[in-house]
Amino acid sequence: MSSVELTEYLNTHGQLVQALEGLSDEQLKWKAEPANWSVTEVLAHLADHSIVVSFRIRDILADTKVQLPAFNQDAWVNGQHSNQGKATDSLELFRSLLHYNSLLLGRLSAAEWEKSGINVKGDTVRIADIVRSFTAHVQTHLAQIERIKQGAEAGLSAQQATL
């Protein structure tokens, strides 16, 4: 794992903060359809994903040799009533876990970065792969946030025009 990749990992929080700049609570909670996620729900999912990734990394380092856990992201978001929460709370948990994990990752030897576990698909994944995948996952959701923001702007404007 290179220092550039670790920097990209750490930069994900700043990218999320930037993506949320200027959004009202109404925009953060706006949904195109009931089954779609709001920005607040995307952030809750990323906080949940951070929890799961944190566990996976630690489980690999502990040499438990059990299959790494998966999670049902939609059920987690819905079960927590995530859209009733605050985007800032999810973002703070995300930041805290990112920082805490970066301290752990900074202590790892080159050999530990190569330690691996088996994911739910049966694939072997190294800690380095998990960190890279996490960063890419956040990028996917940043794009999703942009689409939601555009939809919210159009949807809320249309709603105000009919009033």
CSV table of C-alpha atoms in Angstrom, one decimal:
chain,number,residue,atom,x,y,z
A,1,MET,CA,0.0,0.0,0.0
A,2,SER,CA,1.5,3.3,-1.0
A,3,SER,CA,1.3,6.6,0.9
A,4,VAL,CA,-0.7,8.0,-2.0
A,5,GLU,CA,-3.4,5.4,-1.6
A,6,LEU,CA,-3.6,6.0,2.1
A,7,THR,CA,-3.8,9.8,1.5
A,8,GLU,CA,-6.7,9.1,-1.0
A,9,TYR,CA,-8.4,7.0,1.7
A,10,LEU,CA,-8.1,9.8,4.2
A,11,ASN,CA,-9.3,12.4,1.7
A,12,THR,CA,-12.6,10.7,1.3
A,13,HIS,CA,-14.0,12.6,4.3
A,14,GLY,CA,-13.0,16.0,2.9
A,15,GLN,CA,-14.6,15.0,-0.4
A,16,LEU,CA,-17.9,14.2,1.4
A,17,VAL,CA,-17.8,17.5,3.3
A,18,GLN,CA,-17.3,19.4,0.1
A,19,ALA,CA,-20.1,17.5,-1.6
A,20,LEU,CA,-22.5,18.6,1.1
A,21,GLU,CA,-21.6,22.3,1.2
A,22,GLY,CA,-24.6,24.5,1.1
A,23,LEU,CA,-27.2,21.8,1.3
A,24,SER,CA,-30.3,22.4,3.4
A,25,ASP,CA,-31.8,19.8,5.7
A,26,GLU,CA,-34.6,19.5,3.1
A,27,GLN,CA,-32.1,18.8,0.3
A,28,LEU,CA,-30.2,16.2,2.5
A,29,LYS,CA,-33.4,14.3,3.2
A,30,TRP,CA,-34.9,14.6,-0.3
A,31,LYS,CA,-35.7,11.3,-2.2
A,32,ALA,CA,-36.7,10.9,-5.8
A,33,GLU,CA,-38.7,7.8,-4.9
A,34,PRO,CA,-39.5,6.1,-1.5
A,35,ALA,CA,-37.1,3.2,-2.4
A,36,ASN,CA,-34.3,5.6,-3.4
A,37,TRP,CA,-31.7,6.9,-0.9
A,38,SER,CA,-31.4,10.5,0.2
A,39,VAL,CA,-28.0,12.1,0.8
A,40,THR,CA,-28.5,11.5,4.5
A,41,GLU,CA,-29.1,7.8,3.9
A,42,VAL,CA,-26.0,7.6,1.6
A,43,LEU,CA,-24.0,9.0,4.5
A,44,ALA,CA,-25.5,6.6,7.0
A,45,HIS,CA,-24.6,3.8,4.6
A,46,LEU,CA,-21.0,5.0,4.4
A,47,ALA,CA,-20.8,5.1,8.2
A,48,ASP,CA,-22.1,1.6,8.3
A,49,HIS,CA,-19.7,0.5,5.6
A,50,SER,CA,-16.9,2.0,7.7
A,51,ILE,CA,-17.9,-0.1,10.7
A,52,VAL,CA,-17.9,-3.3,8.6
A,53,VAL,CA,-14.6,-2.5,6.9
A,54,SER,CA,-13.1,-1.7,10.3
A,55,PHE,CA,-14.2,-5.1,11.6
A,56,ARG,CA,-12.9,-6.9,8.5
A,57,ILE,CA,-9.5,-5.4,8.8
A,58,ARG,CA,-9.2,-6.3,12.5
A,59,ASP,CA,-10.5,-9.8,11.8
A,60,ILE,CA,-7.8,-10.4,9.2
A,61,LEU,CA,-5.1,-9.0,11.5
A,62,ALA,CA,-6.4,-11.4,14.3
A,63,ASP,CA,-5.9,-14.4,11.9
A,64,THR,CA,-9.4,-15.7,12.7
A,65,LYS,CA,-9.7,-17.4,9.3
A,66,VAL,CA,-13.5,-17.1,9.3
A,67,GLN,CA,-15.4,-15.7,6.3
A,68,LEU,CA,-15.5,-11.9,6.3
A,69,PRO,CA,-19.0,-10.6,7.0
A,70,ALA,CA,-21.3,-9.1,4.5
A,71,PHE,CA,-24.2,-6.8,5.3
A,72,ASN,CA,-27.5,-5.9,3.7
A,73,GLN,CA,-27.0,-2.3,3.1
A,74,ASP,CA,-30.7,-1.5,2.3
A,75,ALA,CA,-31.9,-3.3,5.4
A,76,TRP,CA,-29.4,-1.5,7.6
A,77,VAL,CA,-30.3,1.9,6.2
A,78,ASN,CA,-34.1,1.2,6.5
A,79,GLY,CA,-33.9,-0.5,9.9
A,80,GLN,CA,-32.1,2.4,11.4
A,81,HIS,CA,-34.6,5.0,10.0
A,82,SER,CA,-31.5,6.7,8.6
A,83,ASN,CA,-33.4,9.5,6.9
A,84,GLN,CA,-34.7,10.6,10.3
A,85,GLY,CA,-31.1,11.0,11.5
A,86,LYS,CA,-28.7,13.8,10.9
A,87,ALA,CA,-26.2,13.8,8.0
A,88,THR,CA,-23.7,15.5,10.3
A,89,ASP,CA,-23.8,12.6,12.8
A,90,SER,CA,-23.1,10.0,10.1
A,91,LEU,CA,-20.3,12.2,8.7
A,92,GLU,CA,-18.7,12.5,12.1
A,93,LEU,CA,-18.7,8.7,12.7
A,94,PHE,CA,-17.2,8.3,9.2
A,95,ARG,CA,-14.5,10.8,10.0
A,96,SER,CA,-13.8,9.2,13.4
A,97,LEU,CA,-13.5,5.7,12.0
A,98,LEU,CA,-11.4,6.9,9.1
A,99,HIS,CA,-9.0,8.6,11.5
A,100,TYR,CA,-8.9,5.6,13.9
A,101,ASN,CA,-8.3,3.1,11.1
A,102,SER,CA,-5.6,5.3,9.6
A,103,LEU,CA,-3.7,5.1,12.9
A,104,LEU,CA,-3.9,1.3,12.8
A,105,LEU,CA,-3.0,1.2,9.1
A,106,GLY,CA,0.0,3.4,9.8
A,107,ARG,CA,1.3,0.8,12.2
A,108,LEU,CA,1.1,-2.1,9.8
A,109,SER,CA,4.2,-3.7,8.3
A,110,ALA,CA,4.4,-4.5,4.6
A,111,ALA,CA,3.7,-8.1,5.4
A,112,GLU,CA,0.6,-7.2,7.4
A,113,TRP,CA,-0.8,-5.1,4.5
A,114,GLU,CA,-0.7,-8.4,2.5
A,115,LYS,CA,-2.6,-10.4,5.1
A,116,SER,CA,-5.9,-11.7,3.7
A,117,GLY,CA,-9.3,-13.1,4.4
A,118,ILE,CA,-12.1,-14.6,2.4
A,119,ASN,CA,-15.1,-12.5,1.5
A,120,VAL,CA,-18.7,-13.6,1.1
A,121,LYS,CA,-18.1,-14.3,-2.6
A,122,GLY,CA,-15.3,-16.7,-1.7
A,123,ASP,CA,-12.6,-14.3,-3.0
A,124,THR,CA,-9.3,-13.8,-1.2
A,125,VAL,CA,-9.0,-10.1,-0.2
A,126,ARG,CA,-5.9,-8.5,1.3
A,127,ILE,CA,-6.0,-5.5,3.7
A,128,ALA,CA,-4.5,-3.4,0.9
A,129,ASP,CA,-7.4,-4.5,-1.4
A,130,ILE,CA,-10.0,-3.6,1.3
A,131,VAL,CA,-8.6,-0.1,1.7
A,132,ARG,CA,-8.5,0.5,-2.1
A,133,SER,CA,-12.0,-0.9,-2.5
A,134,PHE,CA,-13.3,1.3,0.4
A,135,THR,CA,-11.9,4.4,-1.3
A,136,ALA,CA,-13.4,3.4,-4.7
A,137,HIS,CA,-16.7,2.7,-2.9
A,138,VAL,CA,-16.8,6.2,-1.5
A,139,GLN,CA,-16.2,7.6,-5.0
A,140,THR,CA,-19.2,5.7,-6.3
A,141,HIS,CA,-21.3,7.2,-3.6
A,142,LEU,CA,-20.0,10.7,-4.2
A,143,ALA,CA,-21.3,10.4,-7.7
A,144,GLN,CA,-24.6,9.2,-6.3
A,145,ILE,CA,-24.7,12.2,-4.0
A,146,GLU,CA,-24.2,14.5,-7.0
A,147,ARG,CA,-27.2,12.8,-8.8
A,148,ILE,CA,-29.4,13.2,-5.7
A,149,LYS,CA,-28.4,16.8,-5.4
A,150,GLN,CA,-29.4,17.5,-9.0
A,151,GLY,CA,-32.7,15.6,-8.5
A,152,ALA,CA,-33.4,17.5,-5.3
A,153,GLU,CA,-32.8,20.8,-6.9
A,154,ALA,CA,-35.1,20.0,-9.8
A,155,GLY,CA,-37.7,18.3,-7.6
A,156,LEU,CA,-37.8,21.0,-4.9
A,157,SER,CA,-37.9,23.8,-7.6
A,158,ALA,CA,-40.9,22.1,-9.3
A,159,GLN,CA,-42.6,21.7,-6.0
A,160,GLN,CA,-42.2,25.4,-5.2
A,161,ALA,CA,-43.5,26.3,-8.6
A,162,THR,CA,-46.8,24.5,-8.0
A,163,LEU,CA,-47.4,26.4,-4.7
